[in-house]
Short mmCIF file of C-alpha atoms in Angstrom, two decimals:
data_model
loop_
_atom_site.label_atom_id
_atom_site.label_comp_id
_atom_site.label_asym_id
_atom_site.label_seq_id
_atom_site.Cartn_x
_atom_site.Cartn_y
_atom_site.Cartn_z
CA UNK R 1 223.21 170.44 167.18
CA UNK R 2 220.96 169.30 170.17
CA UNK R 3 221.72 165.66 170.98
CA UNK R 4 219.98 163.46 173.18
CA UNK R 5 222.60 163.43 175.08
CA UNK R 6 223.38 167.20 174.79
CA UNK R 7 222.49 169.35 178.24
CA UNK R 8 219.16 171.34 178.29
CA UNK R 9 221.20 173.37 181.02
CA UNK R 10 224.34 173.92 182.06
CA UNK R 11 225.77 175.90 185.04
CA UNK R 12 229.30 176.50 185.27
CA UNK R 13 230.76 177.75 189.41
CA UNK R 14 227.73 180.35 189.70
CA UNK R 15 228.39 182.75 192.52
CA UNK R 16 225.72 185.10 193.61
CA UNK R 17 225.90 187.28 196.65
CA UNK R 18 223.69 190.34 198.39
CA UNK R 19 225.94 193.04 198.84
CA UNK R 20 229.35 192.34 200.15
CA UNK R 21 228.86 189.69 203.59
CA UNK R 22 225.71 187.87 201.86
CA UNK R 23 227.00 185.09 199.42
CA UNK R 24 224.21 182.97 198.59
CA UNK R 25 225.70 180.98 195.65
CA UNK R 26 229.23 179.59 195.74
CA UNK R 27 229.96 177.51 192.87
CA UNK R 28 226.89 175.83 191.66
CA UNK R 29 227.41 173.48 189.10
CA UNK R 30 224.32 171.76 187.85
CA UNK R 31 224.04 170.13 184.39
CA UNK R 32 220.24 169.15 183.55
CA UNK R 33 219.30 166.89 180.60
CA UNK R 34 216.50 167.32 178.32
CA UNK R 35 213.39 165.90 179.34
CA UNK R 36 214.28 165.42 183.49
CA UNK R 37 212.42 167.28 185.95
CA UNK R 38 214.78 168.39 188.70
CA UNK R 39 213.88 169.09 192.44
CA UNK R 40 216.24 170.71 194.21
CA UNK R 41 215.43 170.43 198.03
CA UNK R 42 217.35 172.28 200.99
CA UNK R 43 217.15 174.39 203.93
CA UNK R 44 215.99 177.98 203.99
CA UNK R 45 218.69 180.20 202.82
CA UNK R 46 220.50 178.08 200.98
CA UNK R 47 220.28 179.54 197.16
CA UNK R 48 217.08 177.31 195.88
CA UNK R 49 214.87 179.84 195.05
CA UNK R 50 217.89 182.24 194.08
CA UNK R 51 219.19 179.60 191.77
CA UNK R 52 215.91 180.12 190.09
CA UNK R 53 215.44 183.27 190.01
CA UNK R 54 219.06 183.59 188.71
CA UNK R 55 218.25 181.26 185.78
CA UNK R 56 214.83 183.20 184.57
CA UNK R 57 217.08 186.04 184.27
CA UNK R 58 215.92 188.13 187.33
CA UNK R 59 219.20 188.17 189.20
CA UNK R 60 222.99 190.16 188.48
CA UNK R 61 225.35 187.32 189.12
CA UNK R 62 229.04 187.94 190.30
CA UNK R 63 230.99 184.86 188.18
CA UNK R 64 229.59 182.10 186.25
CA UNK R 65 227.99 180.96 183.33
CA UNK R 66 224.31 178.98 182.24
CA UNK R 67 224.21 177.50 178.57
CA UNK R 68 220.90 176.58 177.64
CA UNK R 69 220.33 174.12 174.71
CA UNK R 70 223.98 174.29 173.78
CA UNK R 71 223.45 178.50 173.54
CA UNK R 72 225.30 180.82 175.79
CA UNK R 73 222.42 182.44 178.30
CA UNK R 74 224.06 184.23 181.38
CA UNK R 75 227.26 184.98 182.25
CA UNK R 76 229.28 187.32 183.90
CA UNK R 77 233.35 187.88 184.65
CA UNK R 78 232.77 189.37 188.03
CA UNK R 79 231.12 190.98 190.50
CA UNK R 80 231.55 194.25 188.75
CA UNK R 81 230.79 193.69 185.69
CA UNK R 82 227.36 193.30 183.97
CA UNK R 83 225.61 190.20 184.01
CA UNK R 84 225.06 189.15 180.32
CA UNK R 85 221.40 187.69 179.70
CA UNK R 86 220.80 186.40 175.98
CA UNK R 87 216.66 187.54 176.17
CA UNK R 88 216.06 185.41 173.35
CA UNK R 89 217.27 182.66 175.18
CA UNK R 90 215.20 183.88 178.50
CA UNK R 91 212.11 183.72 176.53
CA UNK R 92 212.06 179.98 176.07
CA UNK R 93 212.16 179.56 180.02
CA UNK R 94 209.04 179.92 181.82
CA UNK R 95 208.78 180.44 185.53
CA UNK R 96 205.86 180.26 188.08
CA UNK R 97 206.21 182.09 191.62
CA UNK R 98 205.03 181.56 194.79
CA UNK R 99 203.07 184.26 195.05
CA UNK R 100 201.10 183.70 192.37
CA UNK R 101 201.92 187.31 190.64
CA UNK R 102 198.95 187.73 188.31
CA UNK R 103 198.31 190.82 187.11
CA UNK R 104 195.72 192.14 189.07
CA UNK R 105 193.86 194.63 186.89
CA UNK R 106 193.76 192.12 183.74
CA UNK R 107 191.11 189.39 183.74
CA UNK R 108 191.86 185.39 184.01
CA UNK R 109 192.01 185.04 179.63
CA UNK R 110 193.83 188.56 179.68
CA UNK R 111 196.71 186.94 181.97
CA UNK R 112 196.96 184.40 179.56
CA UNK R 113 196.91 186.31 176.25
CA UNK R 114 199.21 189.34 177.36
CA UNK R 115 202.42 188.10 176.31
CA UNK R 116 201.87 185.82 173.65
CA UNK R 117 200.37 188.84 171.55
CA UNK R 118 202.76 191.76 172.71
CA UNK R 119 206.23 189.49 172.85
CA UNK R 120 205.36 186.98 169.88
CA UNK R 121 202.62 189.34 167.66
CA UNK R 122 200.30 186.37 168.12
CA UNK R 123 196.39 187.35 166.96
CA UNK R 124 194.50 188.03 169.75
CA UNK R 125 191.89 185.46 168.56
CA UNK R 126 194.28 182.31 168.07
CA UNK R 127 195.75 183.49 171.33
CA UNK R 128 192.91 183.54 173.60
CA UNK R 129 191.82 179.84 171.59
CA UNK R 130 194.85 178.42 172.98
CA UNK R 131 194.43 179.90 176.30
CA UNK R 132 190.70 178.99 176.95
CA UNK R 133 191.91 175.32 175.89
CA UNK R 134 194.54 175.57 178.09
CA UNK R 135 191.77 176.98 180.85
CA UNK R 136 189.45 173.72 179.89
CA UNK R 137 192.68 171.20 180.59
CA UNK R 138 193.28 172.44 184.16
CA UNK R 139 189.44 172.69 184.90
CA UNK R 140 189.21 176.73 184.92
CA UNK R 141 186.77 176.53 181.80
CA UNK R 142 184.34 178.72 183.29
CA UNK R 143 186.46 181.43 185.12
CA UNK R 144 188.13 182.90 181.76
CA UNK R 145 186.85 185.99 182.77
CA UNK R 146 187.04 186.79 186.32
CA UNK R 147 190.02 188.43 187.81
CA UNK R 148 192.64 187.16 189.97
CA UNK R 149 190.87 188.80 193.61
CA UNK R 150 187.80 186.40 192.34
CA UNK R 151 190.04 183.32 192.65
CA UNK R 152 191.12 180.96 195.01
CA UNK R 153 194.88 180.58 195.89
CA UNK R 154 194.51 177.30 194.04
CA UNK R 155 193.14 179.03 190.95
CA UNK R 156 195.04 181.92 191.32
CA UNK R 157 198.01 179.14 190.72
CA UNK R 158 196.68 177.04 188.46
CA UNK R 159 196.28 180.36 186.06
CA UNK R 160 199.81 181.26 186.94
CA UNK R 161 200.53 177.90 185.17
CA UNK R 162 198.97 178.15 182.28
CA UNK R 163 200.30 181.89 181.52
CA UNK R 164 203.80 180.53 181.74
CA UNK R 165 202.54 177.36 179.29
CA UNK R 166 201.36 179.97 176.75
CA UNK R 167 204.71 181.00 175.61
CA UNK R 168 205.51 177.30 175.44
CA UNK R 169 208.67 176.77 177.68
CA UNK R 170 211.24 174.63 176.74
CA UNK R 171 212.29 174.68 180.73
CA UNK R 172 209.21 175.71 183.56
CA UNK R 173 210.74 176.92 186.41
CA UNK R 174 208.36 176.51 189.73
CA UNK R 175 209.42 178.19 192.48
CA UNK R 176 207.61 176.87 195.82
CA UNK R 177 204.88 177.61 194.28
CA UNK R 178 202.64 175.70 196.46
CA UNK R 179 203.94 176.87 199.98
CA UNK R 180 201.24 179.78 200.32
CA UNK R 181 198.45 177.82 199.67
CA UNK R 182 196.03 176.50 202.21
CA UNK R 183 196.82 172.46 202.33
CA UNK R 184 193.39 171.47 200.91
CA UNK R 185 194.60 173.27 197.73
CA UNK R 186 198.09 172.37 197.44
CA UNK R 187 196.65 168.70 195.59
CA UNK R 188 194.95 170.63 192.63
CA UNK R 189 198.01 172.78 192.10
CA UNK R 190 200.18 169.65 192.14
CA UNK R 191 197.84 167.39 189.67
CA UNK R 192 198.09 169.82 187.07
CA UNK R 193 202.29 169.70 187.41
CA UNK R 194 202.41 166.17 187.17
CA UNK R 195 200.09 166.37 183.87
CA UNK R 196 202.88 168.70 182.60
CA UNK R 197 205.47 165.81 184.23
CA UNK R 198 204.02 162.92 181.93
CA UNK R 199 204.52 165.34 178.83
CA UNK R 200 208.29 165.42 179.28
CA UNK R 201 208.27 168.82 179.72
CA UNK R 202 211.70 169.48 181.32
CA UNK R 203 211.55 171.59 184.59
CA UNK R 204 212.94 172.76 187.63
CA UNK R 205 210.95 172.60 191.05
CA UNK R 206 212.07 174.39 194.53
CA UNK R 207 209.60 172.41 196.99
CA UNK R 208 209.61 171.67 200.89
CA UNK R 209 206.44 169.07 199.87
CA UNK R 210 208.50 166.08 199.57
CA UNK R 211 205.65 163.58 199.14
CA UNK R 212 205.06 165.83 195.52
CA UNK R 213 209.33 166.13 195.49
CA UNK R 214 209.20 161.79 195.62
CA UNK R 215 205.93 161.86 192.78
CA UNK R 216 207.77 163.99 190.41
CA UNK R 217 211.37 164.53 190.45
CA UNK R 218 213.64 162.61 187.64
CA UNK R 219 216.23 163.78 189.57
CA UNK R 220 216.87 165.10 192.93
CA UNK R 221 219.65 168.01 194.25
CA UNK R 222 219.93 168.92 197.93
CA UNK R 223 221.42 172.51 197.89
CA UNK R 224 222.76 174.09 201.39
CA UNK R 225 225.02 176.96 201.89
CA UNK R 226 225.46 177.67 198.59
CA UNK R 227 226.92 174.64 196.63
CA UNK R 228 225.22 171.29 195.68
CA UNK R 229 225.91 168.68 198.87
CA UNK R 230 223.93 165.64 197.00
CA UNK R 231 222.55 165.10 193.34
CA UNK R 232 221.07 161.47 192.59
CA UNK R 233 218.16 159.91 191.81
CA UNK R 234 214.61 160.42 194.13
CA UNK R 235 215.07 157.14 195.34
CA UNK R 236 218.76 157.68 197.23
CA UNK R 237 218.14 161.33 198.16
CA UNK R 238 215.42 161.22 199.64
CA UNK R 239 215.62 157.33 200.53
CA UNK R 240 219.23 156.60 201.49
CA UNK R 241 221.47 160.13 201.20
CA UNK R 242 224.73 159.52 201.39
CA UNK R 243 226.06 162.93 202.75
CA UNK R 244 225.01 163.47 206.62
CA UNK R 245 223.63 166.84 205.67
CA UNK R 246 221.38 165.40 202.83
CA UNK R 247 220.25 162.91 205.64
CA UNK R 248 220.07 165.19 208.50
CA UNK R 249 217.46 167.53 206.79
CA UNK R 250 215.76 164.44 205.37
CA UNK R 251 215.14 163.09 208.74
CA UNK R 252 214.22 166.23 210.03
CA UNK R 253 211.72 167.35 207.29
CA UNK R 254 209.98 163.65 207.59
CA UNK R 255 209.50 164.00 211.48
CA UNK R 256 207.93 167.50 211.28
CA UNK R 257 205.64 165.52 209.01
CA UNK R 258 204.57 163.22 211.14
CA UNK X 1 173.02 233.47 224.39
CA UNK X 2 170.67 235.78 222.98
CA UNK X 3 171.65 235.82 219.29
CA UNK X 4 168.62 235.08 217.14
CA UNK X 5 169.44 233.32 214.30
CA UNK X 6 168.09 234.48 210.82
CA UNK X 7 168.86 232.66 208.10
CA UNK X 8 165.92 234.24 205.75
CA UNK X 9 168.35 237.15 205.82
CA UNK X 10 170.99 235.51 203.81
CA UNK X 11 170.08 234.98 200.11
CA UNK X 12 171.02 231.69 198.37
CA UNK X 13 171.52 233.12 194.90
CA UNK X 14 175.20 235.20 195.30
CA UNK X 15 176.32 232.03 197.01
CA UNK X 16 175.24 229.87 194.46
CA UNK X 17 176.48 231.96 192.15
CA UNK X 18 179.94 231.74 194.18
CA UNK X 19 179.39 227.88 194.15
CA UNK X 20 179.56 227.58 190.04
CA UNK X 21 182.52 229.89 189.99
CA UNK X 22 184.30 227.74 192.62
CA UNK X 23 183.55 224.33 191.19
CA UNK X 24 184.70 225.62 187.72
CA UNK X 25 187.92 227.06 189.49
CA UNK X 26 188.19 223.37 190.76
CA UNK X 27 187.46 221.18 187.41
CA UNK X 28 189.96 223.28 185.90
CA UNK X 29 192.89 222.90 188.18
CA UNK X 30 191.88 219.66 188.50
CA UNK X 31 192.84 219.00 184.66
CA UNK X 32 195.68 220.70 185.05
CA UNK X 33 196.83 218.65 188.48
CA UNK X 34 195.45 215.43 186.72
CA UNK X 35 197.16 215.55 182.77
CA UNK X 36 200.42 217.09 183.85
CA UNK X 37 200.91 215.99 187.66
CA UNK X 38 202.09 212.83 185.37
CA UNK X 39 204.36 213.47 182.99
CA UNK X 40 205.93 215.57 186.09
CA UNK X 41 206.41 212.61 188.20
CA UNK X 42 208.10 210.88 185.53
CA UNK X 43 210.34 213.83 185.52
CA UNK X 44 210.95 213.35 189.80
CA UNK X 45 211.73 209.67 188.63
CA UNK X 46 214.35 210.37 186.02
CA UNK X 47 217.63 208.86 186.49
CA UNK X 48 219.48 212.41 184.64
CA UNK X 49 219.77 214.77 187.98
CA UNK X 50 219.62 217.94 185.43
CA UNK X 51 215.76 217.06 184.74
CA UNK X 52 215.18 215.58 188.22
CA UNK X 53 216.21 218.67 190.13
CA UNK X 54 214.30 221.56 188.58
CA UNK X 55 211.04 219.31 188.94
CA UNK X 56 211.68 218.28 192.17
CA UNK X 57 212.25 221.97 193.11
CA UNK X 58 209.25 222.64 191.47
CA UNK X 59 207.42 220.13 193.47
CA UNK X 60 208.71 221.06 196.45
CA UNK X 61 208.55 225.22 196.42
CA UNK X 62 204.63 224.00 196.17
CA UNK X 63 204.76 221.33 198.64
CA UNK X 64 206.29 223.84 201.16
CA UNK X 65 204.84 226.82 201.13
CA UNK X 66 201.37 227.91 202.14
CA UNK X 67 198.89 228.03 199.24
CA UNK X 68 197.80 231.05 200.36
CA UNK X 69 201.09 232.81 199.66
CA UNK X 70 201.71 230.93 196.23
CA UNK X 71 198.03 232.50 195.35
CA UNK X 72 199.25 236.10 196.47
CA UNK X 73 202.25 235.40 194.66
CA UNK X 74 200.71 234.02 191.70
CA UNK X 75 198.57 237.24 191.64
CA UNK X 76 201.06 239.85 191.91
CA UNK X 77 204.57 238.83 191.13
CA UNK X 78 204.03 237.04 188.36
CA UNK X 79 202.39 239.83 186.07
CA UNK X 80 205.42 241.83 187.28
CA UNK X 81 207.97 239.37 186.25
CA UNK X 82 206.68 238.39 182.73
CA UNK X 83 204.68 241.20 182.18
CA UNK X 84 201.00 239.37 181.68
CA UNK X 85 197.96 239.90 183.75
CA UNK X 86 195.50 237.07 182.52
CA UNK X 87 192.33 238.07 184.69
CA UNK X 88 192.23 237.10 188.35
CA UNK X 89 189.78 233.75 187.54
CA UNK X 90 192.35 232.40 185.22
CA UNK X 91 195.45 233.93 187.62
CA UNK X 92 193.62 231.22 190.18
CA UNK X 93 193.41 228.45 188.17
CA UNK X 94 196.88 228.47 187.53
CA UNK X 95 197.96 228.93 191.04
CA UNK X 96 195.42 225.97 192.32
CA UNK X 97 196.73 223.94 189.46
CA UNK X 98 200.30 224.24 189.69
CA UNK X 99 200.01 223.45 192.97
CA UNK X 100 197.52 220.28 192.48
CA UNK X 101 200.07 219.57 190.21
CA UNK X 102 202.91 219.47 192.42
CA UNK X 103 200.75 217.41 194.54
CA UNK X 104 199.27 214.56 191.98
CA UNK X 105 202.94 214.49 190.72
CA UNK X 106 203.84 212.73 194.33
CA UNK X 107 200.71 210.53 194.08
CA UNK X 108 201.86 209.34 190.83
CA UNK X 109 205.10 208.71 191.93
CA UNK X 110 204.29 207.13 195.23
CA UNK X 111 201.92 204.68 193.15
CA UNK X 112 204.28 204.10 190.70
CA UNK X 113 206.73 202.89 193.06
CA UNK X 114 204.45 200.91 195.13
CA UNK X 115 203.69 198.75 192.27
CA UNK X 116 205.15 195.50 193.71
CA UNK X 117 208.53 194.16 192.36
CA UNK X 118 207.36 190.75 191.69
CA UNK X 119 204.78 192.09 189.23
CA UNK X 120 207.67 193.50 187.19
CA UNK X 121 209.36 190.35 187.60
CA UNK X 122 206.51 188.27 186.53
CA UNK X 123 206.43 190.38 183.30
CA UNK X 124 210.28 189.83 182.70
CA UNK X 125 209.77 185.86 183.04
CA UNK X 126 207.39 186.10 180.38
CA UNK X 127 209.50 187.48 177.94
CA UNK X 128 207.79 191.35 178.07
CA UNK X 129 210.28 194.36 177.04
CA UNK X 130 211.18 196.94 179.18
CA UNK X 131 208.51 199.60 177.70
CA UNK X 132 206.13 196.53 177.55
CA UNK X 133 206.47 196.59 181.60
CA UNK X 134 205.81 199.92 181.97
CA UNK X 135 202.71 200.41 179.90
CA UNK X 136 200.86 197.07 180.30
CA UNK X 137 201.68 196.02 184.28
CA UNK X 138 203.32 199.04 186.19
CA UNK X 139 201.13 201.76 184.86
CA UNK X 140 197.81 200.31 184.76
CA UNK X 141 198.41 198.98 188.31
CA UNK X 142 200.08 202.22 189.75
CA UNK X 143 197.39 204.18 187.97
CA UNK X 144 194.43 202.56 189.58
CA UNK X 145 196.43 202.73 192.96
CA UNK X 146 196.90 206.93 192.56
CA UNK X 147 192.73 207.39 191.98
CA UNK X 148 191.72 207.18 195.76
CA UNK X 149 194.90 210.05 196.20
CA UNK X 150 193.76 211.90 193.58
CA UNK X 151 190.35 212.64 194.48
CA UNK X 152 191.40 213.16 197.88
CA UNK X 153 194.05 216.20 196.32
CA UNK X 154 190.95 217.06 193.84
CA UNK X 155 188.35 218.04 197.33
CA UNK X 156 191.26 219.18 198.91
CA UNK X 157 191.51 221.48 195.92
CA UNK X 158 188.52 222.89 196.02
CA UNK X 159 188.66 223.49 199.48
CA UNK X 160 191.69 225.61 199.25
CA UNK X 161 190.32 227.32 196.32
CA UNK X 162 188.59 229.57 198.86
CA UNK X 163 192.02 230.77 199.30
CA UNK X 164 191.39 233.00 195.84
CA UNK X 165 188.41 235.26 197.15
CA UNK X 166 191.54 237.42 198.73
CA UNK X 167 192.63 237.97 195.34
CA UNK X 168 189.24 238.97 194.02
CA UNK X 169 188.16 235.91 192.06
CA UNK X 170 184.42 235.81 192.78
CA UNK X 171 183.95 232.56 194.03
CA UNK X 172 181.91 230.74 197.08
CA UNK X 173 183.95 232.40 199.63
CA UNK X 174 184.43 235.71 198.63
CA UNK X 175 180.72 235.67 197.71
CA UNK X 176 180.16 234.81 201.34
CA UNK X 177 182.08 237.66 202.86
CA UNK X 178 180.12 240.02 200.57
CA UNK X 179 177.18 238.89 201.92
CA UNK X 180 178.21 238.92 205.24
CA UNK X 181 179.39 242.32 205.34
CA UNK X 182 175.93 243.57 203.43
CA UNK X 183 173.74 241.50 205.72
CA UNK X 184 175.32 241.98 209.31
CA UNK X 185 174.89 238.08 209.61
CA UNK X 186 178.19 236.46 209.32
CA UNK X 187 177.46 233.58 211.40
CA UNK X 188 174.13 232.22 209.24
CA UNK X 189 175.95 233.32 206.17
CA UNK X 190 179.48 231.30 206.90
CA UNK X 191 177.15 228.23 207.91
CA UNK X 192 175.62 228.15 204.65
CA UNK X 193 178.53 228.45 202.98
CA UNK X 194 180.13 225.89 205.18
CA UNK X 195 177.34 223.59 204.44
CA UNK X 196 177.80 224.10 200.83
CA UNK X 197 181.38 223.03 200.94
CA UNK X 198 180.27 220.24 202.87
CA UNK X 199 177.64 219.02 201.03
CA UNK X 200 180.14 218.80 197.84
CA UNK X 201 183.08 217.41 199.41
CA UNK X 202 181.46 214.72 201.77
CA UNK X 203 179.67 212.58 199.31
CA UNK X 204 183.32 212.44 197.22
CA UNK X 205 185.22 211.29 200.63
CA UNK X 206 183.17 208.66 201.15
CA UNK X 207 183.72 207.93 196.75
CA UNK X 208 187.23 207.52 198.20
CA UNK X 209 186.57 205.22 201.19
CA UNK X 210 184.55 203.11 199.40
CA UNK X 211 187.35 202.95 196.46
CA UNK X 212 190.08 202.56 198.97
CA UNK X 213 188.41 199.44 200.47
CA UNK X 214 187.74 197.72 197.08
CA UNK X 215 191.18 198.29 196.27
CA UNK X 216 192.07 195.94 199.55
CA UNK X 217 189.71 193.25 198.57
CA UNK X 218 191.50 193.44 194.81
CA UNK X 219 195.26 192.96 196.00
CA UNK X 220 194.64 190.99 198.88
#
C-alpha cells in the first residue's frame, strides 16, 4: 500500500503547548518521504526538539494528527482530550537523546539487548550476536561489557545509537544529540550517522552543527515560533533562504562560527 | 578533678551479652524496615487516595513522634488493645521495625522518584511496556539509589534500639545501666558502652560514604 511516492510521515496542523500561555507548536505541517533524512534547524524555543519528542510518542498533543507509513500514529481532537498513540506504530521509530540516557546499572551489551528480548521475545543469544556486530561496526568491539560511567561522552553516544538500531527503525529520530559532547568527540558521533545516512535509513535530525546539517540533510526545515518558516533543499536553506528569518539565523549561526 | 578512673571494675561479659541482644534486635527490624518499607512506599505512591491515606498516616504517626514514646506505646497499649503480650524482645522488634519501616518506606519513595524522567523516556522510545519500565529501568536504578539511605536508617536503628532497655528488653543499654548501678562506675561503664556502639556503627558510615561517592562517579 506503501508507494514510492507514499509519505513515511505525515503531520497534519500539530499544536502543542505547556500549560495554558506556553504554545510551542502552532500548526506544523511536515510531510517526509521515505528514504530522506530531514534536518530541521531553528532557534532555541522554537518546537525542534518538541516536534521530536512529540513524534516518538513522549508528548500529549492539543490538535493534530502524524500518519506514519500510510497508518494512523498520533492524534488528538483537543487540548482536552487524550492524545491517541498507536504503540505498534511507536515501536518502528527509534530515537536518540542528547543526553545520552543509557541505563546506568546495565552494562554496554545489556543496553543493547534489553528491548529486543523483553519487547520482541528475541533469544538472548541471537540478540546480543546482533548487538556485538553492531558494537564491531561503530568501533566499540571491545567495550561490550563496561558500563555507561566507563565511557566517554562519545561512546556513551555511539552506544545510544546502536540501542535504538537494535529494534531496527524504520524512522531514527536524533535529537541534538551531539550538543553535550566535548568538540573533539562530536566527529566520531557524526561518522557513525552518516554510515546510517548512506544506508537510506530515513531520519530526522535537530542539530545547531550546520557543517554535519550541510553533510547530511536530504532535506532541510527551519522551524521558529512554532510553524515551519522554510523547507527546501540543503543547498537553498542553508545557502540562499528565501525568508529573512531563515537568513537572519543563518547569518548569525555562521558568524558565531567564525 | 580527682576521679580515678577504673575501668577493671566494669566487666565486658553483661555488655557483650547486651551487644548480641541489641544487634539481633537490629537485624530483625532491619528485615522488617527493609522487605516491607517497599511494598509500603508503593502504597504512599498510589494514585487511589483510600490506600494512599491510611499508609501515609501510618508513615507519618512514625515519622512524628518520638521513638521513645511509640516503644512505650508499643509496650503497653498495644497488649491492652488486642489483648496479646508477645514478650518484651519481640514487643521491640516490632516497635523498631514499624518504625524503620515507616522510614525505608520514604527512602524508597524518594529514590523512586528521583529516578530521572529521561530514563523512563528512553525506555518508552524503545518500545518497553509500562510494567517493563518499572521493573527493568526505574526499580533497579531507584533501588541502588535507596542503599546508601538505607544503611544510614539501618545504624540509626540500632542506635535507637537503646530506646527498649526502658521497657526491659535486655539489650546493650539496659545491660549498661545494670552494671552501672552494681558497680558505682557509671562513667567507665557508659564509655564502654559508648565505644561499643561506636565501634559498630562507624565502620558502616563510612560503608555509606564510600557508596555514596561511587554512586556520583556512576551517574555523573
Amino acid at each position: 500500500m506503501t508507494s514510492a511516492s507514499a509519505p513515511l510521515v505525515s503531520i497534519r496542523s500539530l499544536h502543542k503547548s505547556y500549560g495554558p500561555h506556553i504554545q510551542v507548536l502552532k500548526g506544523l505541517d511536515i510531510e517526509m518521504k521515505p528514504g530522506e533524512r530531514v534536518v530541521v534547524i531553528g532557534p532555541s524555543g522554537g518546537g525542534k526538539s518538541t516536534l521530536l519528542r512529540v513524534m516518538m510518542g513522549l508528548e500529549k498533543i492539543d490538535s493534530g494528527s502524524i500518519t506514519f507509513g500510510g497508518k494512523p500514529y498520533i492524534s488528538s481532537a483537543n487540548a482536552d482530550a487524550k492524545t491517541a498513540i498507536n504503540t505498534d506504530v511507536r515501536r518502528s521509530i527509534g530515537m536518540v537523546f542528547q543526553h545520552y540516557t543509557l541505563f546506568p546499572h546495565l552494562s554496554v551489551i545489556q543496553n543493547l539487548v534489553l528491548a529486543p528480548c523483553k519487547v520482541r521475545g528475541e533469544k538472548k543469544a541471537s540478540a546480543t550476536q546482533r548487538a556485538q556486530a553492531l558494537l564491531e561496526r561503530f568501533g566499540l568491539g571491545g567495550k561490550a561489557n563496561a558500563f555507561p560511567a566507563q565511557l566517554s561522552g562519545g561512546q556513551k553516544q555511539r552506544v545510544a545509537i546502536a540501542r535504538a538500531l537494535m529494534l531496527d527503525p524504520k524512522l531514527m529520530l536524533f535529537d541534538e544529540v551531539t550538543s553535550a559532547l566535548d568538540p573533539e568527540l562530536v566527529a566520531e558521533v557524526e561518522q557513525v550517522i552518516l554510515q546510517l545516512a548512506e544506508q537510506n535509513l530515513p531520519m530526522m535530525i535537530v542539530t545547531h552543527d550546520m557543517w554535519f546539517a550541510k553533510n547530511i540533510a536530504s532535506r532541510v526545515i527551519f522551524c521558529a515560533g512554532g510553524v515551519v518558516v522554510e523547507d527546501g533543499p540543503p543547498e537553498q536553506v542553508l545557502g540562499s533562504p528565501r525568508e529573512e528569518r531563515t537568513r537572519d539565523f543563518i547569518d548569525r549561526v555562521f558568524h558565531i562560527k567564525q | 578533678m580527682n576521679y580515678t578512673f577504673d575501668f577493671n571494675a566494669v566487666s565486658l561479659g553483661p555488655l557483650l551479652d547486651g551487644l548480641i541482644v541489641t544487634l539481633k534486635l537490629t537485624v530483625a527490624a532491619n528485615i522488617i524496615g527493609v522487605v516491607l518499607g517497599f511494598p509500603l512506599a508503593l502504597l504512599i505512591m498510589s494514585r487511589v487516595s483510600a490506600i494512599r491515606m491510611p499508609a501515609m498516616l501510618f508513615v507519618e504517626f512514625f515519622r512524628c513522634t518520638p521513638a521513645i514514646v511509640q516503644i512505650v506505646w508499643f509496650f503497653y497499649c498495644v497488649p491492652m488493645l488486642f489483648n496479646v503480650f508477645l514478650g518484651s524482645t519481640t514487643m521491640g522488634i516490632l516497635a523498631l521495625g514499624l518504625n524503620l519501616m515507616a522510614f525505608n518506606a520514604e527512602a524508597y519513595r524518594a529514590s523512586i522518584q528521583a529516578v530521572p524522567r529521561e530514563q523512563v523516556d528512553a525506555g518508552i522510545a524503545l518500545g518497553l511496556n509500562p510494567l517493563q519500565r518499572v521493573l527493568y529501568i526505574v526499580l533497579p536504578n531507584a533501588l541502588r539509589a535507596s542503599v546508601p539511605v538505607l544503611l544510614t536508617n539501618g545504624i540509626v536503628i540500632f542506635q535507637q534500639s537503646a530506646l527498649v532497655a526502658i521497657v526491659a528488653v535486655q539489650d546493650l543499654m539496659y545491660q549498661a545501666k545494670t552494671l552501672a548501678t552494681e558497680t558505682y562506675r557509671p562513667i567507665e561503664t557508659f564509655t564502654i558502652a559508648a565505644l561499643i556502639y561506636f565501634a559498630v556503627s562507624f565502620p558502616v558510615t563510612q560503608i555509606v560514604g564510600h557508596l555514596e561517592r561511587r554512586r556520583q562517579v556512576m551517574t555523573s
